[in-house]
Coordinates of C-alpha atoms in Angstrom, one line a residue:
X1 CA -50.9 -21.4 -5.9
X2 CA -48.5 -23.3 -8.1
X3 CA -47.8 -19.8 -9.6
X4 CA -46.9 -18.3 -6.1
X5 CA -44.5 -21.1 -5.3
X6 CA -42.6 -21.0 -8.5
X7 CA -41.6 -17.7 -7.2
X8 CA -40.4 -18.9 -3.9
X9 CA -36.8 -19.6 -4.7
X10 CA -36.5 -16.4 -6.8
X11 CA -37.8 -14.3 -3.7
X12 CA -35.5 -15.7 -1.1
X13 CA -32.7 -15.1 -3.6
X14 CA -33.6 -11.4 -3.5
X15 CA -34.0 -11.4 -0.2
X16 CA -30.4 -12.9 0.7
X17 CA -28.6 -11.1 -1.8
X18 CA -29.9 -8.0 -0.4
X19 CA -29.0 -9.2 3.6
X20 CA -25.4 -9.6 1.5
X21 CA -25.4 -6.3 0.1
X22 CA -26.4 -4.4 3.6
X23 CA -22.6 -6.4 5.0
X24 CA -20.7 -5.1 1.8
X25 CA -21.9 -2.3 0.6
X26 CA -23.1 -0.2 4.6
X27 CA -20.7 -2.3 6.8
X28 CA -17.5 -3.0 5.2
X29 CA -18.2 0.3 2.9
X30 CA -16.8 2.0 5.7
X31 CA -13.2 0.2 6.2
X32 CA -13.0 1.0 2.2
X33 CA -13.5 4.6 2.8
X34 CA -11.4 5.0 5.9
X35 CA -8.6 6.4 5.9
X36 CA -5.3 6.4 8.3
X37 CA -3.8 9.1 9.5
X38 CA 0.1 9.6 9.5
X39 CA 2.4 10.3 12.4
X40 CA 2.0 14.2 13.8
X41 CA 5.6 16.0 14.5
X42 CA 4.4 17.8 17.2
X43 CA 2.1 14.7 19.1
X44 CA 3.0 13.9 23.1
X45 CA 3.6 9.9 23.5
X46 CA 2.0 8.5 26.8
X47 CA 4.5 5.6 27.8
X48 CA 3.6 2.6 27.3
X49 CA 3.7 -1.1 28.3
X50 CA 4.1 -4.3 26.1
X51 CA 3.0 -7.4 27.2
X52 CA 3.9 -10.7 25.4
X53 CA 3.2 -14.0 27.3
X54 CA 5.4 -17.3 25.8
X55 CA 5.3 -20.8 26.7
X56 CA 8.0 -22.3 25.1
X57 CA 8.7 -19.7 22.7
X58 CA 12.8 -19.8 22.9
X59 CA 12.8 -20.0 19.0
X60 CA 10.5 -17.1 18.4
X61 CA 12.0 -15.1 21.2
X62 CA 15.3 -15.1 19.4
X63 CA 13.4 -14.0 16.3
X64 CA 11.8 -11.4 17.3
X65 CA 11.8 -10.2 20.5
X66 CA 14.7 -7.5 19.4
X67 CA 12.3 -5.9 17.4
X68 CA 9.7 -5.1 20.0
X69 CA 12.5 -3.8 22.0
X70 CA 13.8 -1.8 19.0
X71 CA 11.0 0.2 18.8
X72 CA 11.4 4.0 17.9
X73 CA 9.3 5.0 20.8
X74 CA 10.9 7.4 24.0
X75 CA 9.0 5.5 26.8
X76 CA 8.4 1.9 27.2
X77 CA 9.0 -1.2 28.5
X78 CA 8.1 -5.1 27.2
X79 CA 7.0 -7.4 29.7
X80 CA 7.2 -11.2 29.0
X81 CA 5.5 -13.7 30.8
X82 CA 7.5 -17.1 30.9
X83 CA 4.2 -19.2 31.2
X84 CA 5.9 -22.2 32.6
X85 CA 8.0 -22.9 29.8
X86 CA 10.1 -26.1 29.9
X87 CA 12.7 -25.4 26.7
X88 CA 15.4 -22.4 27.3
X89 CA 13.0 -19.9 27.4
X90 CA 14.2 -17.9 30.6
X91 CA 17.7 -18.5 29.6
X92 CA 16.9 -16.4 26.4
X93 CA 15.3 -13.8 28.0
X94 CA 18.1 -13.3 30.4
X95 CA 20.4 -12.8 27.3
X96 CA 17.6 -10.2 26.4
X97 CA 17.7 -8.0 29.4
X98 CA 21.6 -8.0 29.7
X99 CA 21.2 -5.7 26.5
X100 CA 17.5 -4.0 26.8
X101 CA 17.2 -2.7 30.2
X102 CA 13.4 -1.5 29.3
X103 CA 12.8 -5.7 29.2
X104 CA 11.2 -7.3 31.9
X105 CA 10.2 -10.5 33.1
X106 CA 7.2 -12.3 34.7
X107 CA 7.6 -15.7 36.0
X108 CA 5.1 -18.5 36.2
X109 CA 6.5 -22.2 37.9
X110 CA 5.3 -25.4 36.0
X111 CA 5.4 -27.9 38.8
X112 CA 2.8 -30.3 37.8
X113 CA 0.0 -28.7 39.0
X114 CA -2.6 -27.9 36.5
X115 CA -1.9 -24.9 34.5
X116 CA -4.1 -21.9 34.8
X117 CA -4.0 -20.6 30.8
X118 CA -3.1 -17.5 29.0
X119 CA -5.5 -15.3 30.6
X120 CA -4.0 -16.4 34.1
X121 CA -0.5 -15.2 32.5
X122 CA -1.6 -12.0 30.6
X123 CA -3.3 -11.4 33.6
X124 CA 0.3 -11.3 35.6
X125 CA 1.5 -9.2 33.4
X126 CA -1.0 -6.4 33.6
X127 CA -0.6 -6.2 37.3
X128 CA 3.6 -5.5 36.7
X129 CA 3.2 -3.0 34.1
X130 CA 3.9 0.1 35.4
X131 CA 2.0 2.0 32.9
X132 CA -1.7 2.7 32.2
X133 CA -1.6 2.2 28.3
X134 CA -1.0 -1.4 27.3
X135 CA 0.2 -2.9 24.1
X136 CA -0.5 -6.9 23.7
X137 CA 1.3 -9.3 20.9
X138 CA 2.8 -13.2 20.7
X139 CA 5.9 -14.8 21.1
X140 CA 6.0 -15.5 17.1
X141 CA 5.2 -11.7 16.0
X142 CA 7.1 -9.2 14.8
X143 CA 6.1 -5.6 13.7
X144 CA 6.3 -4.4 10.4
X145 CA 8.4 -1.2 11.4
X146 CA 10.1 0.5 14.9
X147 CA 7.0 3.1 14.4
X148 CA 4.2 0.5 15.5
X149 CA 4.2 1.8 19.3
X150 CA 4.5 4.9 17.9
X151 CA 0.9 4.4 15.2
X152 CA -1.4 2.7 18.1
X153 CA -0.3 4.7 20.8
X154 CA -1.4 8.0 18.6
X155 CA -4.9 6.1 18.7
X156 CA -5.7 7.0 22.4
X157 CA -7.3 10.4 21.9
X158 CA -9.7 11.4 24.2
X159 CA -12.3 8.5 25.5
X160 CA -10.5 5.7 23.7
X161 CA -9.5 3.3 26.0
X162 CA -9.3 -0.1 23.3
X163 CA -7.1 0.3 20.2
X164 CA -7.8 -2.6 17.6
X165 CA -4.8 -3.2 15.2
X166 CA -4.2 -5.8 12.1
X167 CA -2.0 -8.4 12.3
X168 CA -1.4 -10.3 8.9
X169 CA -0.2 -14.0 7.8
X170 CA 2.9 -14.1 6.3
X171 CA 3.0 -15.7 2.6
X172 CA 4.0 -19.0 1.8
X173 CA 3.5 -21.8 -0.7
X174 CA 0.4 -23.9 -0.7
X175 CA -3.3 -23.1 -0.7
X176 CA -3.9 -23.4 3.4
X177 CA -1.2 -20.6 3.3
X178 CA -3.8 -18.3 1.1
X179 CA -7.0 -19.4 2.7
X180 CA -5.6 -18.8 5.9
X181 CA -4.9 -15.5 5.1
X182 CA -8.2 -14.9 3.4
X183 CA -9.8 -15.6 6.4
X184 CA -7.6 -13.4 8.1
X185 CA -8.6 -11.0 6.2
X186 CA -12.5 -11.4 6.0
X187 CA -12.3 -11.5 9.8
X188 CA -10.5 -8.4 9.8
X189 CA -12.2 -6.9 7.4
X190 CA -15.4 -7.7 9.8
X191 CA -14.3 -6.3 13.1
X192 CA -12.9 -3.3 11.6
X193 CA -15.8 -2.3 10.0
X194 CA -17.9 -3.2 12.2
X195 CA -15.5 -0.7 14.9
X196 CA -15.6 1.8 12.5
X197 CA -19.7 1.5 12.9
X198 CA -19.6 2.0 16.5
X199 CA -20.4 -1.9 16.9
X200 CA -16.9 -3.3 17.7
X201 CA -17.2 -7.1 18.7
X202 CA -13.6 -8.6 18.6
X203 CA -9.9 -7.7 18.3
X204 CA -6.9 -9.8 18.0
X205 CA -4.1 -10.2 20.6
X206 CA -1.3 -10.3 18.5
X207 CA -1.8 -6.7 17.7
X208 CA -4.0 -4.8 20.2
X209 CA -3.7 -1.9 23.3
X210 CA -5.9 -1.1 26.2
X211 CA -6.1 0.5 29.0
X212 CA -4.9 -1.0 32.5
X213 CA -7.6 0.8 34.3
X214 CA -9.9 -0.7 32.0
X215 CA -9.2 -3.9 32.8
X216 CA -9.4 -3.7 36.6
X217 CA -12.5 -1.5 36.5
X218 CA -14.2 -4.7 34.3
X219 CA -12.2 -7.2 36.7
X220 CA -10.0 -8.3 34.1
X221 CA -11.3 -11.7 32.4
X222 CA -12.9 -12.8 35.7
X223 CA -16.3 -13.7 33.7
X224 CA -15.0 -15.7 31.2
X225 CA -11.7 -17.2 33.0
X226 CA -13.2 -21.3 32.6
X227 CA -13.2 -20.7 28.4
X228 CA -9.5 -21.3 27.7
X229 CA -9.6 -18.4 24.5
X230 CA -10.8 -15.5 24.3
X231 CA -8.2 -13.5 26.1
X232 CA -8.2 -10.6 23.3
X233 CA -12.0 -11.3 21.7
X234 CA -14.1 -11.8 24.4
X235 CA -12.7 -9.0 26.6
X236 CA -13.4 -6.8 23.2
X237 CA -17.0 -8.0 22.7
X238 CA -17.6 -6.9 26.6
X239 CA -16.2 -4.0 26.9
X240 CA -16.5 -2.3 23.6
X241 CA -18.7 0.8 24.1
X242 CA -19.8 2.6 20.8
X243 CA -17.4 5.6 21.5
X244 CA -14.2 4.0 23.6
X245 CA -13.0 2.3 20.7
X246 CA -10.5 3.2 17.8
X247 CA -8.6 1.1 14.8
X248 CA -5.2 1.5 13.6
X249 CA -4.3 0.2 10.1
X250 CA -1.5 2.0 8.3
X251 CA 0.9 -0.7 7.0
X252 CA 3.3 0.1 9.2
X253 CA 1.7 -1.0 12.7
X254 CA 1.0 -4.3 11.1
X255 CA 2.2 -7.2 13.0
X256 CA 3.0 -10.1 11.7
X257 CA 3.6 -13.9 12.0
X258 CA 3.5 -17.1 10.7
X259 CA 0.3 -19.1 10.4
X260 CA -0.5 -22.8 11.0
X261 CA 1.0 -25.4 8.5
X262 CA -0.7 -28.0 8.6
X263 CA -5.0 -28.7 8.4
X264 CA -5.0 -30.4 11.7
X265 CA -3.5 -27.8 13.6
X266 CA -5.5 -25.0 11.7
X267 CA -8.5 -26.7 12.4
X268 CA -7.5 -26.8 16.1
X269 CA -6.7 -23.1 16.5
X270 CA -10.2 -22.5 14.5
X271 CA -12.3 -24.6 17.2
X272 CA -10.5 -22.6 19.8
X273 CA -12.0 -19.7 18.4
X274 CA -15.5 -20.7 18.0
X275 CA -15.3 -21.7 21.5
X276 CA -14.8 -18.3 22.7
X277 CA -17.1 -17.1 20.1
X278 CA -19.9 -18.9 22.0
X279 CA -19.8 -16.3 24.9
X280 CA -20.1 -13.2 23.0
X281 CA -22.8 -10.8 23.6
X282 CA -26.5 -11.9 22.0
X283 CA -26.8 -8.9 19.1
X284 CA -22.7 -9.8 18.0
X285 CA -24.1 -13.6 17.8
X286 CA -27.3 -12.5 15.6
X287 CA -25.2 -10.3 13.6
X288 CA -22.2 -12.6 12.9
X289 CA -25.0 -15.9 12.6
X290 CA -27.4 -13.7 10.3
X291 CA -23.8 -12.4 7.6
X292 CA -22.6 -16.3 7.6
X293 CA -25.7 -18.1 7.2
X294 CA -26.9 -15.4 4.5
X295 CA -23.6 -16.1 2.5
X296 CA -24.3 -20.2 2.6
X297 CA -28.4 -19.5 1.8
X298 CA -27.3 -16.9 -1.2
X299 CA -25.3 -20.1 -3.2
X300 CA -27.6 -22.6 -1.9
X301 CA -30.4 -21.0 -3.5
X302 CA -28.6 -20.0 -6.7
X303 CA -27.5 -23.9 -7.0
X304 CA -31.6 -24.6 -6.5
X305 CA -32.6 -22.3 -9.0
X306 CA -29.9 -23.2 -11.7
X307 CA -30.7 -26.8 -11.1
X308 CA -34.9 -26.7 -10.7
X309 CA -35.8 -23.6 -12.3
X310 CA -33.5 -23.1 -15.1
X311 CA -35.4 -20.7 -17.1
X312 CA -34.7 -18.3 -14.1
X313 CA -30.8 -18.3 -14.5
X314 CA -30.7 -14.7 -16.6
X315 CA -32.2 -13.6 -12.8
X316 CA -29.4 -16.2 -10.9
X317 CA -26.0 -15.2 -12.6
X318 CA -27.5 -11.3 -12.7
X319 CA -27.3 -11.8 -8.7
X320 CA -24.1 -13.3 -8.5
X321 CA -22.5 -10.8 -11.2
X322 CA -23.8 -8.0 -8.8
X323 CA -22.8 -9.5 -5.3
X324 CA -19.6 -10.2 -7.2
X325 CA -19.3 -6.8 -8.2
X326 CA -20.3 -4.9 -5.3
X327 CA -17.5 -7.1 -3.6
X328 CA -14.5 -6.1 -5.4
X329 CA -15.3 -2.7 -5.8
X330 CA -15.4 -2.8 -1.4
X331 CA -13.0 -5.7 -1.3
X332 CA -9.4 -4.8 -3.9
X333 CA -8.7 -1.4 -2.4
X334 CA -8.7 -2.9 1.6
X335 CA -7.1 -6.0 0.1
X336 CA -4.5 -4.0 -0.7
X337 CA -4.5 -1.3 2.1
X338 CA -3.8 -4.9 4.3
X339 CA -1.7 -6.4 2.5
X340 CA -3.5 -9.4 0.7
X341 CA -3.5 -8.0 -2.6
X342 CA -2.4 -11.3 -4.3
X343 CA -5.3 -12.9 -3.2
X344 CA -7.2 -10.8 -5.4
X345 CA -7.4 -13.4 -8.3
X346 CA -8.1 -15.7 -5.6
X347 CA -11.5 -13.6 -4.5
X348 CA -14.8 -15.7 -6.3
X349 CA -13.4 -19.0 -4.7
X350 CA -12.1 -18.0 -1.4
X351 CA -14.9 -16.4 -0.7
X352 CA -17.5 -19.6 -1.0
X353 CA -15.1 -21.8 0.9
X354 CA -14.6 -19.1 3.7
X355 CA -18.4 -19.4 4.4
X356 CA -19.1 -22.8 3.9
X357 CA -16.0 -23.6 6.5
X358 CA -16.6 -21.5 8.8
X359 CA -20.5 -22.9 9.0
X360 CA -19.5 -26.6 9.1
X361 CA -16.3 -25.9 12.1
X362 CA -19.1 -23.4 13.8
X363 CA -21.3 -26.7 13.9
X364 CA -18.4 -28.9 14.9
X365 CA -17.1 -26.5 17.5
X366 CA -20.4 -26.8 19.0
X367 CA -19.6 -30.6 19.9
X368 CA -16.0 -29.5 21.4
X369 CA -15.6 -28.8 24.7
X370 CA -12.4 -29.1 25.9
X371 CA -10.0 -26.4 24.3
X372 CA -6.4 -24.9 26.0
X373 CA -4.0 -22.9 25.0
X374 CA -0.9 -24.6 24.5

């Protein structure tokens, strides 16, 4: 008996690691192999409609609302909903349209009343578009060239009627800056490859496009309209079929913007997440529960063993050596592809954090009910 349970930690080990290998090697194996077309000469754009809801976003909207409307694309029009917005926010988009006459506004009156969200907004803004393909981003992003309408409208072949695009951190000083964007990047490396698998869960909404008669047919976010998120995710992880989804991830339909600056306000932005994350489907829930707690259970037992059974540590480091390698040899070429290469250096560490935070605010998050979007 004694024998039997001197095995137990080494067992488990094997049995995590190889959980860990499944995610790396079957799952994210595919983003690593992908590989993005370019632009055709000869391709017909459908016209499309950009949708941007701001709440107090005056700043941002002088930043980088031109290049939305300076896209090189021959049909299209940017919609932006003025959620209410108490700074000079309607006063800058009136400078706007005076010069882009594709620019368009929604307006929503703050008088007092309680406010209805961000889905209530986007929602506004589907109903004006006057076209069926629909391209959603923030206030505070900007694409990384005029050919971004141009790479995710390419992405509605035949049957596709939800394009999920990447949408980057930019770099700054300071180690919240480079976890941030690792776990920008581990998230995106997630739902990509997990679209790529016919299994797409979540998208973000500061880079994503679907179709209008999509939305009405699933009657918009009506089922989820009392969880203040998950505007982009949730609709994703409902409507996502196996075949009516694409990715688009050449560098130059990235969107970018600027992340959170301080750990409180991270932390808040994190909680809002989980919150949404609550309501997706049951097999996303498993699948997402199953990857993180593996992660956490593959250190914890290679702590156990190092510390209790040391004679086993040949076996321990053997484990981590291959997870390790198996990870960069998936991990440095998407790094790269989106734009985190000098991370790289940063991988063995990041990637322990990443799991062990996102545990402890999935527990937390649990405890938070009340969440709203600005």
């Amino acid at each position: 008996m004694e024998q039997y349970l001197d095995l137990v930690l080494p067992v488990l080990l094997g049995v995590f690691l190889s959980i860990q290998l499944y995610y790396i090697l079957l799952v994210h194996g595919r983003l690593r192999a992908y590989k993005p077309s370019g632009l055709p000469d000869d391709i017909h754009y459908t016209p499309l409609s950009v949708i941007i809801c701001a709440r107090n976003e005056e700043a941002n909207l002088r930043l980088y609302l031109s290049e939305i409307l300076e896209q090189d694309y021959p049909d299209y029009e940017v919609i932006v909903v003025n959620d209410g917005s108490s700074d000079d926010t309607n006063w800058v988009l009136k400078e706007f349209q005076a010069r882009y006459p594709h620019l368009r506004t929604v307006e929503i009156s703050d008088r007092g009343g309680p406010r209805k969200g961000k889905k209530f907004a986007l929602t506004l803004g589907i109903k004006a578009a006057r076209y069926e393909h629909l391209v959603l981003t923030d206030a505070d992003c900007f694409p990384q060239t005029d050919k971004w309408l141009k790479y995710m409208a390419q992405q509605f072949t035949t049957g596709i009627e939800m394009v999920l695009g990447y949408s980057p951190y930019t770099p700054a000083a300071g180690f919240l800056n480079k976890y941030i964007r690792f776990e920008t990047y581990q998230t995106a490396l997630n739902y990509l490859s997990s679209a790529l698998k016919g299994n797409a869960y979540m998208g973000v909404g500061r880079n994503l496009a679907y179709t209008k008669s999509l939305f009405f047919k699933k009657k918009g976010f009506a089922s989820h309209m009392h969880i203040p998120s998950g505007d982009d995710d949730l609709f994703v992880n409902q409507h996502a079929t196996r075949t009516n989804v694409a990715i688009c991830l050449p560098q130059e339909a990235h969107v970018w913007s600027a992340p959170k600056t301080s750990y409180k306000a991270y932390q808040q932005q994190k909680i809002r997440h989980f919150g949404a994350g609550k309501a997706y489907r049951s097999k996303h829930k498993v699948m997402l529960s199953l990857q993180a707690f593996s992660v956490v259970a593959f250190y914890l037992l290679l702590t156990l063993l190092l510390i209790f059974q040391p004679r086993y540590w040949p076996l321990a480091v053997g484990a981590y050596g291959l997870r390790l390698a198996c990870q960069l040899l998936i991990n440095i070429p998407v790094m790269k592809r989106l734009q985190v290469n000098d991370l790289i250096g940063w991988f063995p560490l990041m990637d322990l954090l990443h799991f062990v935070y996102i545990s402890a605010m999935g527990i937390f998050a649990l405890f938070r009910k009340k969440v709203q979007w600005k």
